[in-house]
């Protein structure tokens, strides 16, 4: 048998081996230890070696364990972190066994250290996951239950117990069916069995639970069968839907009440599906047409329309169904009790889901027969009026012709006389050119007079451009303040001005700028009519030579979600507003070469500002600006 070199075996073994004296001094270590720590055998005697190689958090604990073990003389082991020569700490399982004499005295300790870094990392990872899971389970703001196959509660989080008025310890170990309403227990048991029969597949159901105080709550539960410590359990997430159920009950009651109202109102109401098939007609519609409810929700509704109106009505209705645009049409419907056809205005709008898909059409048919008759009568009167206007025009043209002939006769007669005189002067044996030229000059003057008369009468029928004039904007502001004085006092609103002492005089249409200032200042008064406050109007010149006018209020401010739309035509936040005032004002200012905008104040209210450029005003005098009201 070959002799084994034990020293080589010890030094080349993959485990760390050490020898320690009874007093705790390490006197020998194999090459694995020395190589890992990056030291020599001589360094083992260093008094601070342990402090250098062991983790600071482990040194004190290891010292106590070592002293206790040495005192008992029994084998011991511990887990500790040691720092290698690369400066990194790794976990090791260290075991020591004593060598003793026959009398039991320890003469030497032999130790071995096994690297357990990967195992410790794996344990720490599992512990972290378990701690996170437990923290999520215990602290989650959702009710959680864990139930075994016998319907016994294995675990419940704090919120789950609290929502039912129990502590967690009161629920763990009892049947989960005990906390459900009697009428729902069988269904819950069935759902749980289905979950256990299909592990990994989630199921949802709704049921009623009874709190400890006897009150009830509705829950929506999601169950999923999983394996926990090698046994199947049901993880149940519970969502409190009590308020939702109350809202649904209230909605059903409201729907019944609304249906009763819809059936009794004196207006035909109906609904259709996206394909155009009727699915509801109110009682008034059924009684008026004499069509049964079953026929009305089919195609029978078509029979109630006048034959002359139905084709165009159906074509418009199909177009709305295809495009999703609101429907509106006038058509006659036959009244069942006497067979009379009366005119109705039919309107329908679509109800859409969050994705824009049409769920249903809602419509009403309003009797407008009286209006149609009135419109026919008004049209007859309008026709008569047009005929009278035409007769009046003929009469006025006659008078105008007589007036024109009288006015034009004198300059024309004078021109003829001067022309004859001119000919005579020219036909003399020796033409008198000086006299002929004077006569010709008088002819030109007479004809110009004639043209002026004609042009003056023609201007009566011509639409001229807005009138521009030189105006002082400060005076214009003061005029508007006078107009608003009663209204502002009525609502406890004061109007303060900070006007430039020497504002530029600008060329503009006075009426249009009055309209802008009145609109902005009146809007400010309207914004403060509930609270009162101060309206401030300022004017000053900018560095660019423009005139800047500001109207600031302390009212309700700009609409947060639609601040960018306030200048859009027909957009308004007023209950009875038309939505054209600010749009027209902006158009007026732009036509004068300026700019109008609005900003929210740092406190309450909003400020509207507009600029007017003197250079732009001079350009506007060339006639480029046109009427702005016509755009709306």
Coordinates of C-alpha atoms in Angstrom, one line a residue:
X1 CA 0.0 0.0 0.0
X2 CA 1.4 3.4 -1.1
X3 CA 2.3 5.7 1.8
X4 CA 0.2 8.9 1.9
X5 CA 1.7 12.3 2.5
X6 CA -0.8 13.6 5.1
X7 CA 0.7 17.1 5.1
X8 CA 0.0 17.4 1.3
X9 CA -3.5 16.1 1.8
X10 CA -4.2 18.7 4.6
X11 CA -2.7 21.6 2.6
X12 CA -4.5 20.7 -0.6
X13 CA -7.9 19.9 0.9
X14 CA -10.6 22.2 -0.4
X15 CA -11.7 23.0 3.2
X16 CA -10.2 25.5 5.6
X17 CA -8.4 23.7 8.4
X18 CA -6.9 25.3 11.6
X19 CA -5.3 24.2 14.9
X20 CA -6.1 26.2 18.1
X21 CA -4.5 26.0 21.5
X22 CA -6.5 25.6 24.7
X23 CA -6.1 29.3 25.4
X24 CA -7.7 30.1 22.0
X25 CA -4.6 31.0 20.0
X26 CA -4.6 29.7 16.4
X27 CA -1.2 28.2 15.9
X28 CA -1.5 26.6 12.5
X29 CA -3.7 26.9 9.3
X30 CA -3.6 25.0 6.0
X31 CA -2.8 26.7 2.7
X32 CA -6.5 27.2 1.9
X33 CA -6.9 29.5 4.9
X34 CA -3.7 31.4 4.3
X35 CA -4.5 31.8 0.6
X36 CA -8.0 33.0 1.2
X37 CA -6.9 35.5 3.9
X38 CA -3.8 36.5 2.1
X39 CA -1.5 36.0 5.2
X40 CA 1.4 33.8 6.3
X41 CA 1.7 31.4 9.2
X42 CA 3.6 34.1 11.1
X43 CA 0.6 36.4 10.9
X44 CA -1.5 34.0 12.9
X45 CA 0.0 35.3 16.1
X46 CA -1.1 38.9 15.3
X47 CA -3.2 40.1 18.2
X48 CA -5.7 42.0 15.9
X49 CA -6.1 39.2 13.4
X50 CA -9.6 38.3 14.4
X51 CA -10.7 41.9 14.2
X52 CA -9.3 42.2 10.8
X53 CA -10.7 39.0 9.2
X54 CA -14.1 38.7 10.9
X55 CA -17.1 40.9 10.0
X56 CA -17.5 43.7 12.6
X57 CA -21.0 42.6 13.4
X58 CA -19.8 39.1 14.2
X59 CA -16.6 39.7 16.2
X60 CA -18.3 40.2 19.6
X61 CA -20.7 37.3 19.2
X62 CA -18.0 34.9 18.0
X63 CA -15.8 35.9 21.0
X64 CA -18.6 35.0 23.4
X65 CA -19.3 31.7 21.7
X66 CA -15.6 30.8 21.6
X67 CA -15.0 31.5 25.3
X68 CA -18.1 29.5 26.3
X69 CA -17.0 26.6 24.1
X70 CA -13.4 26.6 25.4
X71 CA -14.7 26.6 29.0
X72 CA -16.9 23.6 28.4
X73 CA -14.4 21.7 26.3
X74 CA -17.2 20.4 24.0
X75 CA -17.4 20.5 20.2
X76 CA -19.0 23.7 18.8
X77 CA -19.9 25.3 15.5
X78 CA -21.0 28.7 14.3
X79 CA -21.7 30.7 11.1
X80 CA -19.5 33.7 10.5
X81 CA -18.3 36.1 7.8
X82 CA -14.6 36.3 7.0
X83 CA -12.9 38.8 4.7
X84 CA -10.7 37.4 2.0
X85 CA -7.6 39.1 0.5
X86 CA -9.9 40.7 -2.1
X87 CA -11.6 42.7 0.7
X88 CA -15.0 40.9 0.3
X89 CA -16.7 39.0 3.1
X90 CA -18.0 35.4 2.7
X91 CA -20.1 33.2 5.0
X92 CA -18.5 30.1 6.5
X93 CA -19.7 27.3 8.7
X94 CA -16.9 26.8 11.3
X95 CA -16.8 23.6 13.4
X96 CA -14.2 22.8 16.2
X97 CA -13.6 19.5 17.9
X98 CA -11.2 19.1 21.0
X99 CA -8.4 16.7 21.4
X100 CA -8.4 15.6 25.1
X101 CA -6.3 13.4 27.4
X102 CA -7.5 10.3 29.2
X103 CA -8.5 12.6 32.1
X104 CA -10.6 14.8 29.7
X105 CA -8.2 17.8 29.6
X106 CA -8.2 19.6 26.3
X107 CA -4.8 19.7 24.7
X108 CA -5.6 21.1 21.3
X109 CA -8.6 22.1 19.1
X110 CA -9.0 21.2 15.4
X111 CA -11.2 23.3 13.3
X112 CA -12.7 23.2 9.8
X113 CA -14.5 26.0 7.8
X114 CA -16.9 25.3 4.9
X115 CA -17.8 28.1 2.5
X116 CA -21.7 28.5 2.7
X117 CA -21.9 31.9 0.9
X118 CA -24.2 30.6 -1.9
X119 CA -26.5 28.8 0.6
X120 CA -26.7 31.9 2.8
X121 CA -27.6 34.1 -0.2
X122 CA -30.3 31.6 -1.2
X123 CA -31.6 31.6 2.4
X124 CA -31.6 35.4 2.6
X125 CA -33.4 35.6 -0.8
X126 CA -36.1 33.2 0.4
X127 CA -36.5 35.0 3.7
X128 CA -36.7 38.4 1.9
X129 CA -39.4 37.0 -0.4
X130 CA -41.3 35.4 2.5
X131 CA -41.1 38.7 4.5
X132 CA -42.2 40.7 1.5
X133 CA -45.1 38.3 0.9
X134 CA -46.1 38.3 4.5
X135 CA -45.9 42.1 4.7
X136 CA -48.0 42.4 1.6
X137 CA -50.5 39.9 2.9
X138 CA -50.7 41.4 6.4
X139 CA -50.6 45.1 5.4
X140 CA -52.4 45.1 2.0
X141 CA -55.4 47.4 1.9
X142 CA -57.5 44.6 0.4
X143 CA -59.2 41.7 2.3
X144 CA -57.3 38.4 2.0
X145 CA -58.3 35.0 3.2
X146 CA -56.5 31.6 2.9
X147 CA -58.9 28.7 3.2
X148 CA -58.2 25.0 3.1
X149 CA -60.1 22.2 1.3
X150 CA -62.4 21.8 4.4
X151 CA -63.5 25.5 4.2
X152 CA -61.5 26.3 7.3
X153 CA -59.8 29.7 7.5
X154 CA -56.0 29.1 7.6
X155 CA -55.0 32.8 7.6
X156 CA -56.6 36.2 7.2
X157 CA -54.9 39.6 7.0
X158 CA -55.7 42.5 9.4
X159 CA -58.0 44.4 7.0
X160 CA -60.0 41.2 6.2
X161 CA -60.6 40.6 9.9
X162 CA -61.3 44.3 10.6
X163 CA -63.8 44.7 7.9
X164 CA -65.9 41.9 9.5
X165 CA -65.4 43.3 13.0
X166 CA -63.2 40.4 14.2
X167 CA -59.6 40.0 15.2
X168 CA -57.5 37.6 13.0
X169 CA -57.3 35.1 15.9
X170 CA -61.1 34.9 16.1
X171 CA -61.4 33.9 12.5
X172 CA -58.4 31.5 12.0
X173 CA -59.5 27.9 12.5
X174 CA -63.3 28.4 12.0
X175 CA -65.3 27.6 8.9
X176 CA -65.4 30.4 6.3
X177 CA -69.0 29.5 5.5
X178 CA -70.0 30.8 9.0
X179 CA -69.4 34.4 7.9
X180 CA -71.5 34.2 4.7
X181 CA -75.2 35.0 4.4
X182 CA -77.3 31.8 4.7
X183 CA -78.6 32.2 1.2
X184 CA -75.1 32.4 -0.3
X185 CA -73.3 29.6 1.5
X186 CA -74.2 26.8 -1.0
X187 CA -73.0 28.9 -3.9
X188 CA -69.8 29.9 -2.2
X189 CA -69.1 26.2 -1.3
X190 CA -69.7 25.3 -5.0
X191 CA -67.4 28.0 -6.3
X192 CA -64.6 27.0 -3.8
X193 CA -64.9 23.3 -4.9
X194 CA -64.6 24.4 -8.6
X195 CA -61.4 26.3 -7.7
X196 CA -59.9 23.3 -6.0
X197 CA -60.8 21.2 -9.0
X198 CA -59.0 23.6 -11.3
X199 CA -55.8 24.7 -9.6
X200 CA -54.2 27.8 -11.0
X201 CA -57.5 29.0 -12.6
X202 CA -59.0 32.1 -11.0
X203 CA -62.8 32.4 -10.4
X204 CA -64.9 35.3 -9.4
X205 CA -68.2 35.5 -7.6
X206 CA -70.3 38.0 -5.5
X207 CA -71.8 37.1 -2.1
X208 CA -73.0 38.7 1.1
X209 CA -71.0 38.4 4.4
X210 CA -72.2 39.0 7.9
X211 CA -70.2 41.1 10.3
X212 CA -69.7 40.3 13.9
X213 CA -72.3 43.0 14.8
X214 CA -74.9 41.4 12.4
X215 CA -74.7 43.9 9.7
X216 CA -74.1 42.8 6.1
X217 CA -71.7 43.7 3.4
X218 CA -71.4 42.7 -0.3
X219 CA -68.1 41.4 -1.5
X220 CA -66.7 40.5 -4.9
X221 CA -64.3 37.6 -4.3
X222 CA -61.5 36.2 -6.6
X223 CA -60.4 32.7 -5.7
X224 CA -57.3 30.8 -6.8
X225 CA -56.2 27.4 -5.6
X226 CA -52.5 27.2 -4.8
X227 CA -50.1 24.9 -2.9
X228 CA -48.9 26.1 0.5
X229 CA -46.5 23.9 2.4
X230 CA -47.4 21.0 0.3
X231 CA -51.1 21.2 0.8
X232 CA -53.8 22.8 -1.4
X233 CA -55.3 26.0 -0.2
X234 CA -57.6 28.6 -1.6
X235 CA -56.2 32.2 -1.8
X236 CA -59.3 34.5 -1.8
X237 CA -59.1 38.3 -2.5
X238 CA -62.2 40.2 -1.3
X239 CA -63.4 43.6 -2.6
X240 CA -66.0 45.4 -0.7
X241 CA -68.8 46.3 -3.2
X242 CA -71.5 47.3 -0.6
X243 CA -71.7 50.9 -1.9
X244 CA -71.7 49.7 -5.5
X245 CA -74.6 47.4 -4.8
X246 CA -76.5 50.2 -3.0
X247 CA -75.8 52.4 -6.0
X248 CA -77.1 49.7 -8.4
X249 CA -80.2 49.3 -6.3
X250 CA -80.7 53.0 -6.3
X251 CA -80.1 53.1 -10.1
X252 CA -82.7 50.4 -10.6
X253 CA -85.2 52.3 -8.5
X254 CA -84.4 55.5 -10.4
X255 CA -84.8 53.6 -13.7
X256 CA -88.2 52.4 -12.7
X257 CA -89.2 55.9 -11.6
X258 CA -87.7 57.4 -14.8
X259 CA -89.6 54.8 -16.9
X260 CA -92.8 55.9 -15.2
X261 CA -92.0 59.5 -16.0
X262 CA -91.1 58.8 -19.6
X263 CA -94.3 56.8 -20.1
X264 CA -96.5 59.7 -18.8
X265 CA -94.8 62.8 -20.4
X266 CA -96.8 64.2 -23.4
X267 CA -93.8 63.5 -25.8
X268 CA -93.1 60.5 -27.9
X269 CA -89.9 58.9 -26.6
X270 CA -88.1 55.9 -28.2
X271 CA -84.8 54.1 -28.3
X272 CA -83.2 52.0 -31.0
X273 CA -80.2 49.7 -31.2
X274 CA -77.1 50.5 -33.3
X275 CA -78.6 48.5 -36.2
X276 CA -81.7 50.8 -36.2
X277 CA -84.1 48.3 -34.7
X278 CA -86.4 49.8 -32.1
X279 CA -86.3 48.3 -28.6
X280 CA -88.5 50.8 -26.7
X281 CA -91.4 53.2 -27.3
X282 CA -93.1 55.0 -24.4
X283 CA -96.8 54.8 -23.6
X284 CA -97.6 58.1 -25.2
X285 CA -96.1 56.8 -28.6
X286 CA -98.1 53.6 -28.4
X287 CA -101.4 55.3 -27.5
X288 CA -101.0 58.0 -30.2
X289 CA -100.1 55.6 -33.0
X290 CA -102.3 52.7 -31.9
X291 CA -99.4 50.3 -32.5
X292 CA -98.8 47.5 -30.1
X293 CA -95.6 47.4 -28.0
X294 CA -94.4 44.3 -29.8
X295 CA -95.0 45.8 -33.3
X296 CA -93.4 49.1 -32.2
X297 CA -90.1 47.4 -31.3
X298 CA -90.0 45.6 -34.6
X299 CA -90.7 47.2 -38.0
X300 CA -94.3 48.2 -37.3
X301 CA -93.3 51.8 -36.4
X302 CA -92.8 52.5 -40.1
X303 CA -96.6 52.1 -40.7
X304 CA -97.3 55.3 -38.7
X305 CA -95.5 57.7 -41.1
X306 CA -97.1 59.5 -44.0
X307 CA -96.3 57.8 -47.2
X308 CA -95.0 61.0 -48.8
X309 CA -92.5 61.6 -45.9
X310 CA -91.2 58.1 -45.1
X311 CA -88.7 57.7 -47.9
X312 CA -86.7 60.9 -47.1
X313 CA -87.1 60.2 -43.3
X314 CA -85.7 56.7 -43.6
X315 CA -82.8 57.8 -45.8
X316 CA -81.8 60.5 -43.2
X317 CA -82.1 58.0 -40.4
X318 CA -79.9 55.4 -42.2
X319 CA -77.3 58.1 -42.8
X320 CA -77.2 59.0 -39.1
X321 CA -76.9 55.3 -38.2
X322 CA -74.0 54.9 -40.6
X323 CA -72.1 58.1 -39.6
X324 CA -73.1 58.4 -35.9
X325 CA -74.1 62.0 -36.4
X326 CA -77.2 63.3 -34.4
X327 CA -80.5 62.8 -36.3
X328 CA -83.1 65.4 -36.9
X329 CA -86.0 65.4 -39.4
X330 CA -89.6 66.6 -39.7
X331 CA -92.2 64.1 -40.8
X332 CA -95.9 63.4 -40.4
X333 CA -97.3 60.6 -38.2
X334 CA -100.9 59.4 -38.2
X335 CA -103.0 59.7 -35.1
X336 CA -104.9 56.5 -34.4
X337 CA -108.1 57.9 -32.9
X338 CA -109.1 60.0 -36.0
X339 CA -106.6 59.1 -38.7
X340 CA -105.2 62.7 -38.9
X341 CA -101.6 63.1 -40.0
X342 CA -99.8 65.7 -37.9
X343 CA -96.2 67.1 -38.2
X344 CA -93.6 65.9 -35.7
X345 CA -89.9 66.9 -35.2
X346 CA -87.9 63.7 -34.7
X347 CA -84.6 63.9 -33.0
X348 CA -82.1 61.2 -32.0
X349 CA -78.7 61.2 -30.4
X350 CA -76.3 58.3 -29.8
X351 CA -75.1 57.0 -26.5
X352 CA -71.4 55.9 -26.7
X353 CA -69.1 53.9 -24.5
X354 CA -65.6 55.0 -23.4
X355 CA -64.2 53.8 -26.8
X356 CA -66.6 55.9 -28.8
X357 CA -68.7 52.8 -29.9
X358 CA -72.5 53.5 -30.1
X359 CA -74.4 51.5 -27.5
X360 CA -77.9 52.8 -28.3
X361 CA -79.9 55.7 -29.8
X362 CA -82.2 57.9 -27.7
X363 CA -84.9 59.9 -29.4
X364 CA -88.0 62.0 -29.0
X365 CA -90.8 63.0 -31.4
X366 CA -92.3 66.4 -30.7
X367 CA -95.7 67.6 -32.1
X368 CA -94.9 70.7 -34.2
X369 CA -98.1 70.7 -36.3
X370 CA -99.2 74.0 -34.8
X371 CA -95.8 75.4 -35.6
X372 CA -95.9 74.1 -39.1
X373 CA -99.3 75.7 -39.7
X374 CA -98.0 79.0 -38.2
X375 CA -94.9 78.8 -40.4
X376 CA -97.1 78.3 -43.5
X377 CA -99.2 81.3 -42.5
X378 CA -96.0 83.4 -41.8
X379 CA -94.7 82.3 -45.2
X380 CA -97.9 83.5 -46.8
X381 CA -97.6 86.9 -45.0
X382 CA -93.9 87.1 -46.1
X383 CA -94.9 86.5 -49.7
X384 CA -97.5 89.3 -49.4
X385 CA -94.9 91.5 -47.8
X386 CA -92.4 90.8 -50.6
X387 CA -95.1 91.7 -53.1
X388 CA -95.8 95.0 -51.2
X389 CA -92.1 95.7 -51.0
X390 CA -91.8 95.2 -54.8
X391 CA -94.7 97.5 -55.4
X392 CA -93.1 100.1 -53.1
X393 CA -89.8 99.7 -54.9
X394 CA -91.5 100.4 -58.2
X395 CA -93.1 103.5 -56.7
X396 CA -89.8 104.7 -55.2
X397 CA -88.0 104.1 -58.5
X398 CA -90.6 106.3 -60.2
X399 CA -90.1 109.1 -57.7
X400 CA -86.3 108.6 -57.8
X401 CA -86.4 108.9 -61.6
X402 CA -88.4 112.1 -61.4
X403 CA -86.0 113.5 -58.8
X404 CA -83.0 112.5 -60.9
X405 CA -84.4 113.9 -64.0
X406 CA -85.0 117.2 -62.2
X407 CA -81.5 117.4 -60.7
X408 CA -79.7 116.3 -63.8
X409 CA -81.7 118.5 -66.1
X410 CA -80.0 121.7 -65.1
X411 CA -76.3 120.7 -65.5
X412 CA -77.2 118.8 -68.7
X413 CA -79.1 121.8 -70.1
X414 CA -76.1 124.0 -69.2
X415 CA -73.7 121.6 -70.8
X416 CA -75.8 121.6 -74.0
X417 CA -75.8 125.4 -74.1
X418 CA -72.1 125.6 -73.5
X419 CA -71.5 122.9 -76.2
X420 CA -73.5 125.0 -78.7
X421 CA -71.6 128.1 -77.8
X422 CA -68.3 126.2 -78.2
X423 CA -69.3 125.2 -81.7
X424 CA -70.3 128.7 -82.6
X425 CA -66.9 130.0 -81.4
X426 CA -65.1 127.4 -83.4
X427 CA -67.2 127.8 -86.6
X428 CA -66.4 131.5 -87.0
X429 CA -64.3 132.5 -90.0
X430 CA -61.6 133.1 -87.4
X431 CA -62.2 130.7 -84.5
X432 CA -62.1 132.3 -81.1
X433 CA -60.2 129.6 -79.3
X434 CA -60.2 131.4 -75.9
X435 CA -64.0 131.6 -75.8
X436 CA -64.2 128.0 -77.1
X437 CA -61.9 126.7 -74.3
X438 CA -63.9 128.5 -71.7
X439 CA -67.1 127.0 -73.0
X440 CA -65.5 123.5 -73.0
X441 CA -64.4 124.0 -69.4
X442 CA -67.9 124.9 -68.4
X443 CA -69.1 121.6 -70.1
X444 CA -66.6 119.6 -68.0
X445 CA -67.9 121.3 -64.8
X446 CA -71.5 120.6 -65.7
X447 CA -70.8 116.9 -66.4
X448 CA -68.9 116.5 -63.1
X449 CA -71.9 118.0 -61.3
X450 CA -74.0 115.4 -63.1
X451 CA -71.7 112.5 -62.0
X452 CA -71.7 113.7 -58.4
X453 CA -75.6 113.7 -58.4
X454 CA -75.7 110.1 -59.7
X455 CA -72.9 108.9 -57.3
X456 CA -74.7 110.5 -54.3
X457 CA -77.9 108.6 -55.1
X458 CA -76.1 105.3 -55.9
X459 CA -74.4 105.3 -52.4
X460 CA -77.8 104.8 -50.9
X461 CA -77.7 101.2 -52.0
X462 CA -74.0 100.5 -51.4
X463 CA -72.5 98.8 -48.3
X464 CA -69.4 100.8 -47.2
X465 CA -66.4 99.5 -45.1
X466 CA -66.3 100.2 -41.4
X467 CA -65.8 103.8 -40.6
X468 CA -62.4 104.7 -39.2
X469 CA -61.6 107.8 -37.2
X470 CA -59.0 109.1 -34.7
X471 CA -60.2 108.2 -31.2
X472 CA -58.8 108.5 -27.6
X473 CA -59.0 105.1 -26.0
X474 CA -59.1 106.6 -22.4
X475 CA -62.3 108.5 -23.4
X476 CA -63.7 105.2 -24.8
X477 CA -63.0 103.4 -21.5
X478 CA -64.7 106.2 -19.5
X479 CA -67.8 106.0 -21.8
X480 CA -68.1 102.2 -21.1
X481 CA -67.7 102.8 -17.3
X482 CA -70.7 105.1 -17.4
X483 CA -72.7 102.4 -19.2
X484 CA -71.8 99.8 -16.6
X485 CA -72.2 102.1 -13.5
X486 CA -75.7 100.9 -12.5
X487 CA -74.9 97.2 -13.0
X488 CA -71.6 97.3 -11.1
X489 CA -73.2 99.2 -8.2
X490 CA -76.0 96.6 -8.1
X491 CA -73.5 93.8 -7.4
X492 CA -71.2 95.8 -5.1
X493 CA -68.5 96.0 -7.7
X494 CA -66.1 99.0 -8.0
X495 CA -64.4 100.0 -11.2
X496 CA -60.8 101.3 -10.9
X497 CA -58.8 102.7 -13.8
X498 CA -55.0 103.1 -14.2
X499 CA -54.8 104.9 -17.6
X500 CA -51.7 106.2 -19.3
X501 CA -51.7 110.0 -18.8
X502 CA -50.9 110.4 -22.5
X503 CA -52.1 107.4 -24.5
X504 CA -51.7 107.3 -28.2
X505 CA -54.5 108.5 -30.3
X506 CA -55.3 105.7 -32.7
X507 CA -57.3 105.3 -35.9
X508 CA -60.0 102.7 -35.4
X509 CA -63.7 101.9 -35.7
X510 CA -65.2 103.5 -32.6
X511 CA -68.3 101.2 -32.5
X512 CA -66.2 98.0 -32.8
X513 CA -63.7 99.0 -30.0
X514 CA -66.7 100.0 -27.8
X515 CA -68.1 96.5 -28.4
X516 CA -64.7 94.9 -27.4
X517 CA -64.3 97.0 -24.2
X518 CA -68.0 96.5 -23.2
X519 CA -67.8 92.8 -23.7
X520 CA -64.6 92.4 -21.6
X521 CA -65.7 94.7 -18.8
X522 CA -69.2 93.2 -18.7
X523 CA -67.7 89.7 -18.5
X524 CA -65.6 90.8 -15.5
X525 CA -68.7 92.2 -13.8
X526 CA -70.6 89.0 -14.5
X527 CA -67.7 87.0 -13.0
X528 CA -67.9 88.9 -9.7
X529 CA -71.7 89.4 -9.4
X530 CA -72.0 86.7 -6.6
X531 CA -69.0 87.9 -4.5
X532 CA -68.5 91.6 -5.4
X533 CA -65.0 92.9 -5.9
X534 CA -63.0 95.3 -8.0
X535 CA -62.7 95.6 -11.7
X536 CA -59.4 97.2 -12.9
X537 CA -58.8 98.7 -16.3
X538 CA -55.3 99.8 -17.2
X539 CA -53.7 101.2 -20.3
X540 CA -50.0 101.9 -21.0
X541 CA -47.4 101.8 -23.8
X542 CA -45.1 98.9 -24.3
X543 CA -41.5 99.0 -25.2
X544 CA -42.5 98.2 -28.8
X545 CA -44.6 101.3 -29.0
X546 CA -47.9 99.3 -28.8
X547 CA -50.8 100.3 -26.6
X548 CA -51.6 97.6 -24.0
X549 CA -55.1 97.5 -22.4
X550 CA -55.9 95.2 -19.5
X551 CA -59.2 94.3 -17.9
X552 CA -58.8 92.4 -14.6
X553 CA -61.4 91.0 -12.3
X554 CA -61.5 89.0 -9.0
X555 CA -64.2 86.6 -10.0
X556 CA -64.4 82.9 -10.6
X557 CA -61.4 82.8 -13.0
X558 CA -60.9 80.8 -16.2
X559 CA -62.3 77.3 -16.6
X560 CA -59.5 75.0 -15.7
X561 CA -60.1 72.2 -18.2
X562 CA -61.2 74.5 -21.1
X563 CA -59.1 77.6 -20.6
X564 CA -57.8 77.3 -24.2
X565 CA -61.3 77.3 -25.7
X566 CA -62.7 80.5 -24.3
X567 CA -62.1 82.3 -27.6
X568 CA -63.7 79.5 -29.7
X569 CA -67.0 80.4 -31.4
X570 CA -70.0 79.2 -29.4
X571 CA -68.0 78.0 -26.4
X572 CA -69.4 79.5 -23.2
X573 CA -69.4 78.8 -19.4
X574 CA -72.5 80.9 -18.8
X575 CA -75.8 79.3 -18.4
X576 CA -77.5 81.5 -21.0
X577 CA -74.4 82.7 -23.0
X578 CA -74.1 82.5 -26.7
X579 CA -70.4 81.9 -26.9
X580 CA -69.7 84.5 -29.6
X581 CA -68.7 87.6 -27.6
X582 CA -65.0 86.8 -27.0
X583 CA -64.7 85.2 -30.5
X584 CA -66.0 88.4 -32.1
X585 CA -63.8 90.6 -29.8
X586 CA -60.7 88.7 -30.8
X587 CA -61.6 89.0 -34.5
X588 CA -62.2 92.8 -34.1
X589 CA -58.8 93.3 -32.4
X590 CA -57.0 91.2 -35.0
X591 CA -58.7 93.2 -37.8
X592 CA -57.2 96.3 -36.2
X593 CA -53.7 94.7 -36.2
X594 CA -53.6 93.8 -32.5
X595 CA -53.8 90.7 -30.3
X596 CA -56.2 89.6 -27.5
X597 CA -55.5 87.0 -24.9
X598 CA -56.4 85.9 -21.3
X599 CA -54.4 84.7 -18.3
X600 CA -55.4 83.5 -14.8
X601 CA -54.6 85.7 -11.9
X602 CA -52.3 84.5 -9.1
X603 CA -55.2 84.9 -6.7
X604 CA -58.8 85.0 -7.8
X605 CA -60.1 86.0 -11.2
X606 CA -58.7 86.5 -14.6
X607 CA -57.1 89.3 -16.8
X608 CA -57.9 89.9 -20.4
X609 CA -55.4 92.0 -22.4
X610 CA -55.2 93.3 -25.9
X611 CA -52.7 95.4 -27.9
X612 CA -53.2 98.0 -30.6
X613 CA -50.3 99.0 -32.8
X614 CA -50.2 102.5 -34.1
X615 CA -48.5 101.4 -37.3
X616 CA -51.1 98.7 -37.7
X617 CA -53.8 101.3 -37.3
X618 CA -52.3 103.4 -40.0
X619 CA -52.2 100.3 -42.3
X620 CA -55.8 99.5 -41.4
X621 CA -56.8 103.0 -42.7
X622 CA -56.1 101.7 -46.2
X623 CA -59.3 99.7 -46.0
X624 CA -57.8 96.2 -45.5
X625 CA -60.0 95.5 -42.4
X626 CA -63.4 94.2 -43.0
X627 CA -66.5 93.6 -40.9
X628 CA -66.0 90.9 -38.3
X629 CA -69.5 90.3 -37.1
X630 CA -70.5 88.8 -40.5
X631 CA -68.2 85.8 -39.7
X632 CA -70.6 84.6 -37.0

